[in-house]
Amino acid sequence: VSSSPSGMIAFRPPLFSTITAGLNVVSGRQFYATRSLNVLLMAATAGLLAWYVCREAGSAAAVIAIVFYLIDVRSRLYARSLLTEPLACFLATLLTLTLLDLVDHINRRRLIVAGLLTGASMLTRSIVVLWLPGLTMFLCFVARRIHKQTWNAVAGNTALFLAVTLAVVAPWG
């Protein structure tokens, strides 16, 4: 008896499928709910991009960033298709903003948020698991070089980040 599944199996991470299933329960098996969510996620990503660039470089730079965002065919394609990319873009944007915030202020709450976002990103796109070594090195660098933390504090921060990330992913492991 074979233990492997038979038939067509996608082997995709579960977050987008779970959200889609929830939308199907609420709205019936219609694609408009998922497409509407994708449009909202891409719009929220654009809003976060504009907010951050405006805060850091001014409104003229924010307008230029949004123009480039809108010119990119992927931002328009992802918004209207039934793909995981809008959710992945949104989560990656939130994670990037959280990591940039960690450069200025490192604390447990921000590390937990970074871990939650990394775990959710892994449940959206499995390739994110390959980001873990880079994210871990980034956190170690920020804690040690920028915030002058001891190695024990660096290890504690890294362990907290990885523990939260794994706690999010473990139920679907």
Tab-separated table of C-alpha atoms in Angstrom, residues 122 126-135:
chain	number	residue	atom	x	y	z
A	122	MET	CA	6.180	30.857	4.497
A	126	SER	CA	7.291	28.065	0.366
A	127	ILE	CA	10.364	29.766	-1.129
A	128	VAL	CA	10.392	32.087	1.900
A	129	VAL	CA	11.971	29.271	3.912
A	130	LEU	CA	15.159	30.126	2.018
A	131	TRP	CA	14.988	33.645	3.462
A	132	LEU	CA	15.467	32.369	7.036
A	133	PRO	CA	19.295	32.319	7.013
A	134	GLY	CA	19.435	35.836	5.560
A	135	LEU	CA	16.806	37.165	7.961
